[in-house]
mmCIF file of C-alpha atoms in Angstrom:
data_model
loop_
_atom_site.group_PDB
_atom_site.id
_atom_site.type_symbol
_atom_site.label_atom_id
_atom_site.label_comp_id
_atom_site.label_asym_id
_atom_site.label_seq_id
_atom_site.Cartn_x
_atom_site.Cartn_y
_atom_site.Cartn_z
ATOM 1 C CA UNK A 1 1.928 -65.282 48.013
ATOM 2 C CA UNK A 2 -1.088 -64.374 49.688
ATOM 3 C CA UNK A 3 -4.062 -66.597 50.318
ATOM 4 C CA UNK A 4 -6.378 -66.002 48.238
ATOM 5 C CA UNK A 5 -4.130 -65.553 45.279
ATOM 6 C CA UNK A 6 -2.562 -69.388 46.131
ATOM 7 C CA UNK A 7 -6.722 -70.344 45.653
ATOM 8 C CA UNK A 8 -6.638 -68.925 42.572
ATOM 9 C CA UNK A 9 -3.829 -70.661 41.266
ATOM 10 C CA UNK A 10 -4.531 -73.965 42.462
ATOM 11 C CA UNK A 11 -7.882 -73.329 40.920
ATOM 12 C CA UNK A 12 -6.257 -72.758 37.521
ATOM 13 C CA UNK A 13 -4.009 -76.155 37.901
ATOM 14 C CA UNK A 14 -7.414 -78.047 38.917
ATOM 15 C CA UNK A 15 -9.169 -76.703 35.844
ATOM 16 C CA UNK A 16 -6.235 -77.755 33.771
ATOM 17 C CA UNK A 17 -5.762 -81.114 35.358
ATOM 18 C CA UNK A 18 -9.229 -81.568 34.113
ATOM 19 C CA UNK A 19 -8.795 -80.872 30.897
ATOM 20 C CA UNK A 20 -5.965 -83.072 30.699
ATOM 21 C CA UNK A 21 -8.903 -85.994 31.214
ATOM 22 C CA UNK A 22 -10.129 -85.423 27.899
ATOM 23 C CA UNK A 23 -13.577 -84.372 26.900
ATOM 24 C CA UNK A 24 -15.323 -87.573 27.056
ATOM 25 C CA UNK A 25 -14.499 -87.109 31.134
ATOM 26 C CA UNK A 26 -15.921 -83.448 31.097
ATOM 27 C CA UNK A 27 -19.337 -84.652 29.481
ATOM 28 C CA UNK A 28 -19.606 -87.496 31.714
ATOM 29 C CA UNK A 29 -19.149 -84.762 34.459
ATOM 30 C CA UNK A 30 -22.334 -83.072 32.731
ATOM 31 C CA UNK A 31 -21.201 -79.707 30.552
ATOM 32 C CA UNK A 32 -24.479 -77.465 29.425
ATOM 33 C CA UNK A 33 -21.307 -75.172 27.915
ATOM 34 C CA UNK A 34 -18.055 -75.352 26.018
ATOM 35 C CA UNK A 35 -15.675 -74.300 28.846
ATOM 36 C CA UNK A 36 -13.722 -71.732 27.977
ATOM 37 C CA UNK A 37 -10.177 -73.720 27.330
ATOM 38 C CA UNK A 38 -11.835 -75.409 23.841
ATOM 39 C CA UNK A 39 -13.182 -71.773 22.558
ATOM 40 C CA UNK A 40 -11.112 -71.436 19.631
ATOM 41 C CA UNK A 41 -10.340 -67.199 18.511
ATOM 42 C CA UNK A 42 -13.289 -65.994 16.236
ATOM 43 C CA UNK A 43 -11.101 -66.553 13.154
ATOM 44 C CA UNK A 44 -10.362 -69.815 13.594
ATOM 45 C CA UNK A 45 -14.145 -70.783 14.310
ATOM 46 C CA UNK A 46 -15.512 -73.292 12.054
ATOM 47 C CA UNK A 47 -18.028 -70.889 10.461
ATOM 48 C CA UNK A 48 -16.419 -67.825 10.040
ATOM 49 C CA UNK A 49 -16.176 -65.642 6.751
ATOM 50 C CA UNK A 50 -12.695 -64.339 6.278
ATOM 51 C CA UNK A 51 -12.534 -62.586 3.195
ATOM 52 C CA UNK A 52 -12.409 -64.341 0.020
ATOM 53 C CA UNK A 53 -11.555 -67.537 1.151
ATOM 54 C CA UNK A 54 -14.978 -68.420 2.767
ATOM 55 C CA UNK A 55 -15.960 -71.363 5.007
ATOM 56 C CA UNK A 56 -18.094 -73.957 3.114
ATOM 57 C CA UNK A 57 -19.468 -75.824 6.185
ATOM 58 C CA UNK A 58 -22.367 -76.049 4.379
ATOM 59 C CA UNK A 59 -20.587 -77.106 0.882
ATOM 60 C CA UNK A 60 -20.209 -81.182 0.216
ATOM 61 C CA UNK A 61 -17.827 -82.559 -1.625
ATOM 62 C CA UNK A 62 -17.538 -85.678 -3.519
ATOM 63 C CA UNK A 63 -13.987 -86.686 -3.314
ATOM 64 C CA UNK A 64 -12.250 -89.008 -6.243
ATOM 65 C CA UNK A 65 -13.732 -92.899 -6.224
ATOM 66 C CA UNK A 66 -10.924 -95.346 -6.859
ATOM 67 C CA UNK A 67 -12.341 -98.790 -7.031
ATOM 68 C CA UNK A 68 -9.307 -101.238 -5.526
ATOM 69 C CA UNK A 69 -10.990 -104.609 -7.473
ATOM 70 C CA UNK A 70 -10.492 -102.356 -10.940
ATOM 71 C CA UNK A 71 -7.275 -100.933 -9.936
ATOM 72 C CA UNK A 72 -6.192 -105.077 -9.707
ATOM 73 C CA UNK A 73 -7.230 -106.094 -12.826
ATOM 74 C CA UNK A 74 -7.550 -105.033 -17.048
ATOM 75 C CA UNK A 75 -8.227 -101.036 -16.305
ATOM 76 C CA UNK A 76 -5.257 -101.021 -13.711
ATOM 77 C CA UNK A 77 -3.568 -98.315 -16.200
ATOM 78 C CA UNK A 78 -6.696 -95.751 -16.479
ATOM 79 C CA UNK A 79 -7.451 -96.366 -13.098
ATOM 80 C CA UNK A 80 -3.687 -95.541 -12.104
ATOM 81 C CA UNK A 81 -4.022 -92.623 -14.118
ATOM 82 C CA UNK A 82 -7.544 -91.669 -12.164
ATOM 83 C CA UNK A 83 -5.400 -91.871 -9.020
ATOM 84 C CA UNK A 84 -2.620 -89.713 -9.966
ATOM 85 C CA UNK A 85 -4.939 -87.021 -10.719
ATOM 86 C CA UNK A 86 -6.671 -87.508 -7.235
ATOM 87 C CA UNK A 87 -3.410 -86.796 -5.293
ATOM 88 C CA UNK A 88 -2.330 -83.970 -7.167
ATOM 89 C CA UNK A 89 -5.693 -81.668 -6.939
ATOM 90 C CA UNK A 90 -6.992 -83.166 -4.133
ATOM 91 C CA UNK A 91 -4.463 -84.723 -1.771
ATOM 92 C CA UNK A 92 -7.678 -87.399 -1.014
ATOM 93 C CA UNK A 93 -9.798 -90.157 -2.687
ATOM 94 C CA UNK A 94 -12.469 -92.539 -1.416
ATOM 95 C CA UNK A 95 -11.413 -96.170 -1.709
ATOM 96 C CA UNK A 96 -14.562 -99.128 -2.602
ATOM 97 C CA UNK A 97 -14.139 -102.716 -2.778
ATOM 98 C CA UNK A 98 -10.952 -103.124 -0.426
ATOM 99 C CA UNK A 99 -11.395 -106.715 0.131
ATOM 100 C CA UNK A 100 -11.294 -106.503 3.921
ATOM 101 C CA UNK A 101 -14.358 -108.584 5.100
ATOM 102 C CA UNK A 102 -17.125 -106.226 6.831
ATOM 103 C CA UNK A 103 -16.736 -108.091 9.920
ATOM 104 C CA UNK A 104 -12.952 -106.770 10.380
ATOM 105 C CA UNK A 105 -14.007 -103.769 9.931
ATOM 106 C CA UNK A 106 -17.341 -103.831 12.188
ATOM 107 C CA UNK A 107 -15.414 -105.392 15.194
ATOM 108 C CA UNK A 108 -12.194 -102.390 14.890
ATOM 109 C CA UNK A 109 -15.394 -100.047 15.290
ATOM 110 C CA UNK A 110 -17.025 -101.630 18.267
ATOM 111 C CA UNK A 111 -14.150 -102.427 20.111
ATOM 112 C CA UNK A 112 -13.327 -99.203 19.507
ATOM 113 C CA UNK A 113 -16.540 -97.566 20.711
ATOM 114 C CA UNK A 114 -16.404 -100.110 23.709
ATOM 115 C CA UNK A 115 -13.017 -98.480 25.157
ATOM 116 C CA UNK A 116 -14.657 -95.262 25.134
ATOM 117 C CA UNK A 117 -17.945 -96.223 27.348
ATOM 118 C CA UNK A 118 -15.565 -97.735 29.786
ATOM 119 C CA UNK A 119 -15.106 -96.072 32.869
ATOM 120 C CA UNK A 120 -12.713 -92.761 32.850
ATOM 121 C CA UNK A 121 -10.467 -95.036 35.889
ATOM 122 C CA UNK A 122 -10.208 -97.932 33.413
ATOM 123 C CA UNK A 123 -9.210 -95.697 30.064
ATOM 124 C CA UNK A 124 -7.216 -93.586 32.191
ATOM 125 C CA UNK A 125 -4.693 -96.112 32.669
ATOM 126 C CA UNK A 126 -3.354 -95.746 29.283
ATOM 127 C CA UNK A 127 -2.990 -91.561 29.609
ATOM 128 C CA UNK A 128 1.044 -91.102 28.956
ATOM 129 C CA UNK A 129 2.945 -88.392 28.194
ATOM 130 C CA UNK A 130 5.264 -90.284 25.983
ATOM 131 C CA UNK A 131 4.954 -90.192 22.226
ATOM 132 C CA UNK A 132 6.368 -93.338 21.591
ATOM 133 C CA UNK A 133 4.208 -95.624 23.997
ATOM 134 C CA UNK A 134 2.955 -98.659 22.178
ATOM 135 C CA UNK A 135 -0.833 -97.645 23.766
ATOM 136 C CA UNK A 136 -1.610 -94.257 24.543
ATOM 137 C CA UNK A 137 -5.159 -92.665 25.377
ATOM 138 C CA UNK A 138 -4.963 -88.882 25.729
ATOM 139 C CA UNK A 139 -7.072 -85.575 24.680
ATOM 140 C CA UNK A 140 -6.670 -82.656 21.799
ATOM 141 C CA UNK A 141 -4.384 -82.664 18.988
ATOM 142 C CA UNK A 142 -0.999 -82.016 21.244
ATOM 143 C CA UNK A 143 -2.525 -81.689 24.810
ATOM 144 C CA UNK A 144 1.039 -80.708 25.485
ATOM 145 C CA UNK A 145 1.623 -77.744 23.904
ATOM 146 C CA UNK A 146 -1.867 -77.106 22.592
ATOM 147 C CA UNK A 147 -3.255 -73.548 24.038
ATOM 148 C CA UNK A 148 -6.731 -73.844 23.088
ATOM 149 C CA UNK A 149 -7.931 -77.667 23.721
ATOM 150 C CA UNK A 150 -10.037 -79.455 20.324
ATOM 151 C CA UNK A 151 -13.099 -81.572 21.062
ATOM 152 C CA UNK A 152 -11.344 -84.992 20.603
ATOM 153 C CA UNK A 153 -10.365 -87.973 22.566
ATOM 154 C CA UNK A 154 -8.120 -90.725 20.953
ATOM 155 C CA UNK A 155 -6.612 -93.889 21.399
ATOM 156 C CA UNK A 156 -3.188 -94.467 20.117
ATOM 157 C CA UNK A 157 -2.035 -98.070 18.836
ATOM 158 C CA UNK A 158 1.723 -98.426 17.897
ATOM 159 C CA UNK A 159 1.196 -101.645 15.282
ATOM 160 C CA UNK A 160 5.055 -102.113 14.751
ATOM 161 C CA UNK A 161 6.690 -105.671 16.097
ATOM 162 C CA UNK A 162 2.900 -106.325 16.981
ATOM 163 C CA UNK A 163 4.244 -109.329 19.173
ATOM 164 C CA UNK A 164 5.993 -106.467 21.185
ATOM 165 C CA UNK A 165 3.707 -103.774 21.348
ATOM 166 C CA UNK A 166 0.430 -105.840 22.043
ATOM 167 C CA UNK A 167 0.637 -106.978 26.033
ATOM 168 C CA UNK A 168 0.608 -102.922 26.340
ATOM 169 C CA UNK A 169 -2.128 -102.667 24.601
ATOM 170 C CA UNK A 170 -5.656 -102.002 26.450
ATOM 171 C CA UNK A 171 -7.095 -105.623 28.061
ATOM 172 C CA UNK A 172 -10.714 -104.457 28.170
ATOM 173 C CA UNK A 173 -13.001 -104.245 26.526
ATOM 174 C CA UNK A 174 -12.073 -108.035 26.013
ATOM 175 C CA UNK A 175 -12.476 -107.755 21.904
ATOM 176 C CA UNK A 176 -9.826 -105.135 21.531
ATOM 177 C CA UNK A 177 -7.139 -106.701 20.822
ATOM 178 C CA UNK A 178 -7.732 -109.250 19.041
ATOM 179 C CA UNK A 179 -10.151 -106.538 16.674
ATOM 180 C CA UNK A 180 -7.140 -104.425 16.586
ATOM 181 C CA UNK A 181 -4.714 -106.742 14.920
ATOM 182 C CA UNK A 182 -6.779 -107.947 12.934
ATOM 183 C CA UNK A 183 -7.765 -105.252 11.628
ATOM 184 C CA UNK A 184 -4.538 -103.711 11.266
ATOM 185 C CA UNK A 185 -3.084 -106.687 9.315
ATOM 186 C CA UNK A 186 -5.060 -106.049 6.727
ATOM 187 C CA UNK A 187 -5.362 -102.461 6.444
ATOM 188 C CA UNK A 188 -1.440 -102.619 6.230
ATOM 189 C CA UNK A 189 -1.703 -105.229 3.053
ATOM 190 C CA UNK A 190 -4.195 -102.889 1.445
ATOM 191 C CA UNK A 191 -1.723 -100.090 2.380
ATOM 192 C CA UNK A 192 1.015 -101.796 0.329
ATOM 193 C CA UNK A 193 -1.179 -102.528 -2.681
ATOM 194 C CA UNK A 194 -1.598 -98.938 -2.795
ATOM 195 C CA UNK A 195 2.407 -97.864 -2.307
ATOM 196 C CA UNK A 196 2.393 -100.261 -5.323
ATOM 197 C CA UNK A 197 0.276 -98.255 -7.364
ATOM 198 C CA UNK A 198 1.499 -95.065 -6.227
ATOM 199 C CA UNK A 199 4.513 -96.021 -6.982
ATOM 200 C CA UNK A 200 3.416 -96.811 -10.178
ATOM 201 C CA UNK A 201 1.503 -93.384 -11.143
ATOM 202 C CA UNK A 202 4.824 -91.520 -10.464
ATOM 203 C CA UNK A 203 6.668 -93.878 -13.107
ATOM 204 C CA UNK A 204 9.118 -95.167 -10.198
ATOM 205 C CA UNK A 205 7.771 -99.165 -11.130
ATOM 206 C CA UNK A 206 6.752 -100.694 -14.545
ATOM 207 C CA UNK A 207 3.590 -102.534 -15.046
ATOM 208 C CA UNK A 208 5.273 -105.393 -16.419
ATOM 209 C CA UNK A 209 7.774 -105.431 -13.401
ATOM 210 C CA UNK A 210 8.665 -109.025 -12.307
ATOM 211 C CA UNK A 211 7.331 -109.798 -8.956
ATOM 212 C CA UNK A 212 10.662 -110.435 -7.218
ATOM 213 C CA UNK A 213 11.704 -107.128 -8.039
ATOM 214 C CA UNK A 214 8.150 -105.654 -6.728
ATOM 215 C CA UNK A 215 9.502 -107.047 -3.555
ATOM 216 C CA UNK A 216 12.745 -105.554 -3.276
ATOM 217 C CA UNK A 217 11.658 -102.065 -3.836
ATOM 218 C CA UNK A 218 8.624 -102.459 -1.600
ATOM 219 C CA UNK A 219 10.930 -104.424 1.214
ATOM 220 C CA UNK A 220 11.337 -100.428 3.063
ATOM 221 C CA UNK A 221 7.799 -99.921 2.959
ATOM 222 C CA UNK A 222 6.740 -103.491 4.081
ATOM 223 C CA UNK A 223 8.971 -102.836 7.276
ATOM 224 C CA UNK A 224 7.071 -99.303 7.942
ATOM 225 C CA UNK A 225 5.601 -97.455 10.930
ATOM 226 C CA UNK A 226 1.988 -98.114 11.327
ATOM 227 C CA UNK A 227 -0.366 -96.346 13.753
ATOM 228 C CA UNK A 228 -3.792 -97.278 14.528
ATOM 229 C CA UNK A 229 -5.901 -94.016 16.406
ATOM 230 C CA UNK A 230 -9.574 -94.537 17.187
ATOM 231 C CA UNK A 231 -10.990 -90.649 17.592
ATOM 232 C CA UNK A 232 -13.773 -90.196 19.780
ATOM 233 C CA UNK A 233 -15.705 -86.834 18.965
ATOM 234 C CA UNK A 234 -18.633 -86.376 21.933
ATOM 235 C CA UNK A 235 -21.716 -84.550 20.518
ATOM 236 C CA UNK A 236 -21.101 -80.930 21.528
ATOM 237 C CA UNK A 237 -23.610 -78.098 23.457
ATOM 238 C CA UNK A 238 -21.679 -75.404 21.450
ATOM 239 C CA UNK A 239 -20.103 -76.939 17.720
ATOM 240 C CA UNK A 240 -19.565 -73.668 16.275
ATOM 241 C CA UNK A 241 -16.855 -72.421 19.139
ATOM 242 C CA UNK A 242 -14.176 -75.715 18.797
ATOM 243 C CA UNK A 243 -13.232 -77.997 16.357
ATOM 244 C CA UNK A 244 -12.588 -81.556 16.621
ATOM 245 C CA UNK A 245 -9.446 -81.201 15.070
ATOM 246 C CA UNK A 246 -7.957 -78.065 13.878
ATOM 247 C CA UNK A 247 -6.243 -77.971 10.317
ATOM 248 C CA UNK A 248 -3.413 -80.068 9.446
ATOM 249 C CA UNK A 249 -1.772 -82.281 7.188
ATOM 250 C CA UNK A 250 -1.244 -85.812 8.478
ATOM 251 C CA UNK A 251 2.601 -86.183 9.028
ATOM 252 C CA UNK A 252 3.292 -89.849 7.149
ATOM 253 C CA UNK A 253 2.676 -91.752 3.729
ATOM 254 C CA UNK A 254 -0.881 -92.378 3.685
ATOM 255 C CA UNK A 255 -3.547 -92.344 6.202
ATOM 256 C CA UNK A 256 -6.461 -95.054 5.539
ATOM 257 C CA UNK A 257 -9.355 -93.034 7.207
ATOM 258 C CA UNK A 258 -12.715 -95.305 8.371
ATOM 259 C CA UNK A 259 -15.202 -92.267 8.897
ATOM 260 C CA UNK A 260 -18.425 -92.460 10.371
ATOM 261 C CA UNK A 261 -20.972 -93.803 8.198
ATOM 262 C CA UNK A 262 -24.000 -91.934 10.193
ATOM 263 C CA UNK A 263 -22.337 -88.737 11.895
ATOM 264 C CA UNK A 264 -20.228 -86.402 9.135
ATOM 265 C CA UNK A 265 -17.179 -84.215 10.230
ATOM 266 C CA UNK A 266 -14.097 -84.760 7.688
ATOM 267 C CA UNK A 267 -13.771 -81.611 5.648
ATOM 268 C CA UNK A 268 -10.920 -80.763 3.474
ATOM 269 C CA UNK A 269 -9.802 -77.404 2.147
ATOM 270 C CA UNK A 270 -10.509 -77.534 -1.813
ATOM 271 C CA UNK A 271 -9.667 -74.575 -3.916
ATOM 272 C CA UNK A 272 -9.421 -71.973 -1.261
ATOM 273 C CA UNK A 273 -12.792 -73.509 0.709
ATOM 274 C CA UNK A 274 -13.464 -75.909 3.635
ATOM 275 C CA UNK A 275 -15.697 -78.172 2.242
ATOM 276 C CA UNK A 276 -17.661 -81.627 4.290
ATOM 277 C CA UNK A 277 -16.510 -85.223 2.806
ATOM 278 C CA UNK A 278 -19.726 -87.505 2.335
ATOM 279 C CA UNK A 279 -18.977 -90.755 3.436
ATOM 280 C CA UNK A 280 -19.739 -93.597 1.510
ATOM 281 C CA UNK A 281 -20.814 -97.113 2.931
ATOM 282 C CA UNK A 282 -17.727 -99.690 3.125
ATOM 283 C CA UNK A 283 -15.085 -97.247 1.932
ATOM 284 C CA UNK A 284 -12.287 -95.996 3.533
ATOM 285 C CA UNK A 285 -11.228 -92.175 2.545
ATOM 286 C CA UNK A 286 -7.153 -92.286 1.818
ATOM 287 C CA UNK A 287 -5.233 -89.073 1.615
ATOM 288 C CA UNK A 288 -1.768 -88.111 1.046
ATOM 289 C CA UNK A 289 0.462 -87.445 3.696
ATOM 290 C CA UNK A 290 3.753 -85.096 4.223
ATOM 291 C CA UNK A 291 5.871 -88.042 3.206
ATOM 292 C CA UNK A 292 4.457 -88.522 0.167
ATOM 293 C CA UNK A 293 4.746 -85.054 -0.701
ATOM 294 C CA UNK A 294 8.111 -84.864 0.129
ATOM 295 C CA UNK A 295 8.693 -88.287 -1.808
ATOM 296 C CA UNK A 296 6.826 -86.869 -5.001
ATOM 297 C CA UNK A 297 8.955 -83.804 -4.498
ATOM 298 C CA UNK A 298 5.353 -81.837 -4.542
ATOM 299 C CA UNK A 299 3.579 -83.747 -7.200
ATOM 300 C CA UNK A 300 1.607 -84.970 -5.352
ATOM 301 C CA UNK A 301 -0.199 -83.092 -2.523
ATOM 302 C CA UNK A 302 -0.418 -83.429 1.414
ATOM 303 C CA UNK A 303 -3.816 -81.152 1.718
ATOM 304 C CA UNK A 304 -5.204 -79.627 5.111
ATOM 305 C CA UNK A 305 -7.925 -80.928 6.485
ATOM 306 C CA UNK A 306 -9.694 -80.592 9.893
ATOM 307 C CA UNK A 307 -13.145 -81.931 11.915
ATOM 308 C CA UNK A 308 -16.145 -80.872 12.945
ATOM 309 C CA UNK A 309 -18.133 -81.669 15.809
ATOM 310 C CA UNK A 310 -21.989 -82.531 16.267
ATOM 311 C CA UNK A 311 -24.685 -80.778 18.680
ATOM 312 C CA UNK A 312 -26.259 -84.249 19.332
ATOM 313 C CA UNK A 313 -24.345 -87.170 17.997
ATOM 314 C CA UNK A 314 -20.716 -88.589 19.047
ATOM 315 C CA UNK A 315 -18.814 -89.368 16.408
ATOM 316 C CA UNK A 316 -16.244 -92.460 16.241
ATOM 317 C CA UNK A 317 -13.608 -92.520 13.154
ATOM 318 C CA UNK A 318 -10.393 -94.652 12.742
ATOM 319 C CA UNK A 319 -7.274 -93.837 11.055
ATOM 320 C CA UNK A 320 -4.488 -96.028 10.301
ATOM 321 C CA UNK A 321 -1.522 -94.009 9.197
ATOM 322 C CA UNK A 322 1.455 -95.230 7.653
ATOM 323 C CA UNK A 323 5.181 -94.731 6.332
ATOM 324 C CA UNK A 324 8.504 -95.766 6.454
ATOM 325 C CA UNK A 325 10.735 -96.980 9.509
ATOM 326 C CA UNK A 326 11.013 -94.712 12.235
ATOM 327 C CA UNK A 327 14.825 -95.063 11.036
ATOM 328 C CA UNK A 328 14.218 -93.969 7.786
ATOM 329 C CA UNK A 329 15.688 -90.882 5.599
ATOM 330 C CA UNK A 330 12.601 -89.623 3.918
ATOM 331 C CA UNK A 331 13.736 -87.204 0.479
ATOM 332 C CA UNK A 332 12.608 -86.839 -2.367
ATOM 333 C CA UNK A 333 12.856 -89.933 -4.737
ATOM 334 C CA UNK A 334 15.999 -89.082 -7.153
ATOM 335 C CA UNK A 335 14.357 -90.369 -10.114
ATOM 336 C CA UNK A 336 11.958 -87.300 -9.960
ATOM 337 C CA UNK A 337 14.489 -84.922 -9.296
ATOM 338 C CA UNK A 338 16.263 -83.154 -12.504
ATOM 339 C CA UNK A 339 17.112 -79.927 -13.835
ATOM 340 C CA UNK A 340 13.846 -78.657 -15.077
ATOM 341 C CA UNK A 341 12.671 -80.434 -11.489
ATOM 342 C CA UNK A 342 14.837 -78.998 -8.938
ATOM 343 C CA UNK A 343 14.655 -80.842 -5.272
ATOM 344 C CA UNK A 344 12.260 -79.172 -3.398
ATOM 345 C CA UNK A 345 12.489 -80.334 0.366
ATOM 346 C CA UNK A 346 15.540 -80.856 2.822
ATOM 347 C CA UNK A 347 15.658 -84.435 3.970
ATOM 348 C CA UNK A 348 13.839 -85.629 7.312
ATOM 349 C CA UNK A 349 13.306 -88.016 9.636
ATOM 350 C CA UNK A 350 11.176 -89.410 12.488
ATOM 351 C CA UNK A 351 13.553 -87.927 14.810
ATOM 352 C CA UNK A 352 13.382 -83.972 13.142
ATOM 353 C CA UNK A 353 9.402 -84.606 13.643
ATOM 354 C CA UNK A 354 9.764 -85.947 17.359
ATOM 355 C CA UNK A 355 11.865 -82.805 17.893
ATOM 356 C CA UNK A 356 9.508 -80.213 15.887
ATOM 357 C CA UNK A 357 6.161 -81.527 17.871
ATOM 358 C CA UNK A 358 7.364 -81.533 21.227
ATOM 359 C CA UNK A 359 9.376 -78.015 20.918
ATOM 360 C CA UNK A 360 5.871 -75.949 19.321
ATOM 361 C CA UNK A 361 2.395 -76.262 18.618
ATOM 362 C CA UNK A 362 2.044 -78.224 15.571
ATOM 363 C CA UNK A 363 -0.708 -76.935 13.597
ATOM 364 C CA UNK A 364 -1.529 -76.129 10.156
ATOM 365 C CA UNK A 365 1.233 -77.727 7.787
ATOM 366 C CA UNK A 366 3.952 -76.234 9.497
ATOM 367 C CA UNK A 367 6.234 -79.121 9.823
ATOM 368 C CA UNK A 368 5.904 -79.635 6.216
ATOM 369 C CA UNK A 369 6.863 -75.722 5.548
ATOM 370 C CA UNK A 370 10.092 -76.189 7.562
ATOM 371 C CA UNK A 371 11.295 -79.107 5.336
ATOM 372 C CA UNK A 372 10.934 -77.070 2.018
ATOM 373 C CA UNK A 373 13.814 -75.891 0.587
ATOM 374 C CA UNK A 374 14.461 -72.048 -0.317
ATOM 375 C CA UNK A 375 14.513 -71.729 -3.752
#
């Protein structure tokens, strides 16, 4: 290999090994442009026309409100009946009075915010490869096999056996971890009021149910995968070229989403169009993951959904996603299956996803389309 072309190529690795930093490192660097590895094709741009199924960037939506202090009380069965109808046409609601005390909530987001002004050195310790590490700062959606880079940063916080996981957890900024458990015990107890009620609106518990039985059938869920990712989204010279995240469905049960109260970005695709999510003040937006759909056998919906990014405002949101054990056979529940209800999806496991994200780009809902069944 001549000279000048062995540059060239160690140019290329340098460029990629800076990519691999994440984004927050390029703007600390000091970008005026979106280099050219986070330019996604015209198509996928988040304000391009393509036919009939336009881009509503400009297009709000206001999702289903479930109110969690009715759903526990005397309208429980209306507002069950609210929530069914939220999963199946839109895959999302907004959740109000959770009962998690505004302080949990405002320490998770500074802590969170804190980790990212640290110095690249100190969050760079946690950059790993492996999917499975209980803390895990990296870049993109899959900044493995991902071809064109999104505008994101993350950090990754595995929340099963906490005791285990937490001495790998980040030591600074000194709040963290404390903030992070915290704040992960009880967005997991609000998660299982919920299974309860979804359970519920698919008919697979009874109202009157006695509460030992309650805990038998929710015993799998209580012993679920949870996984705590703060997103950073820097503000961006060029928002209309990259996306903070492209479109996809999120692969577990439900996600409980803490968006940014000042700075929007969520949209969802809703009958054909990408439209914006309006936060709302102390609420968390919940959607439906691929679990659940496979669990509903398609009743109820795991939707797309993707994120924008801001000329002159960062953006910080927190997700806490959750399903069933990593050992878990995830199929559709046989009480919903019948005749006139054929079973719709094979049956998965952690272990089919590990393989199917780390052999192709995961994008879209494509791990979801190579569960379903061919009728």
């Amino acid at each position: 290999m001549s000279p000048a072309m062995n540059l060239t190529v160690q140019n290329v690795e340098e460029d990629d090994n800076q990519y691999q930093k994440g984004v927050k490192y390029l703007c600390e660097k000091g970008i005026a442009k979106v280099p050219t590895k986070y330019i996604l094709p015209v198509p996928d741009r988040p304000n391009t026309f393509t036919g009939k199924e336009m881009d509503s960037s400009n297009t709000n939506l206001k999702l289903p409100v479930i109110d969690f202090a009715q759903l526990q009380g005397s309208d429980r069965t209306q507002v069950l009946k609210y929530l069914s109808k939220a999963c199946e046409e839109y895959g999302f609601f907004q959740l109000i009075n959770d009962g998690i005390p505004s302080e949990a909530i405002a320490d998770m987001v500074e802590a969170g915010r804190k980790f990212f002004e640290l110095p690249f050195e100190e969050r760079s310790k946690y950059m790993s490869k492996d999917l499975r590490s209980p803390a895990r700062y990296g870049t993109s959606f899959n900044q493995n096999k991902d071809r064109v880079f999104c505008w994101r940063d993350f950090l990754k916080l595995n929340c099963n056996h906490l005791s285990e996981s937490l001495p790998f957890w980040p030591s600074s900024p000194s709040q963290l971890r404390e903030a992070a458990v915290n704040y992960s015990k009880q967005t997991k107890f609000l998660y299982l009021m919920l299974v309860e009620a979804i359970l519920e609106s698919l008919g697979l518990e009874e109202t009157c149910i006695k509460d030992h039985e309650k805990d038998s059938n929710l015993k799998e869920f209580e012993d679920g995968s949870q996984l705590l990712v703060v997103n950073c989204y820097p503000s961006c010279p060029e928002p209309d070229l990259t996306l903070g995240m492209p479109p996809h469905s999120d692969y577990g049960f439900l996600t409980l989403l803490l968006q940014d109260e000042l700075v929007k970005g969520l949209q969802i695709q809703h009958q054909g169009k990408w439209v914006s999510v309006e936060p709302i003040p102390n609420s968390f937006v919940v959607n439906v993951g691929d679990h659940l759909e496979i669990f509903s056998n398609g009743k109820y919906k795991s939707v797309l959904h993707r994120v924008l990014v801001n000329p002159s405002n960062s953006r910080i949101s927190i997700a806490s996603l959750h399903s069933l054990p990593f050992s878990s056979t995830i199929r559709p529940s046989p009480r919903l299956v019948n005749e006139a209800n054929p079973k719709l999806y094979k049956d998965t496991n952690f272990a089919n996803f590990m393989d199917y994200i780390t052999s192709c780009e995961h994008k879209s809902k494509s791990f979801l389309e190579s569960r379903k069944l061919v009728s």
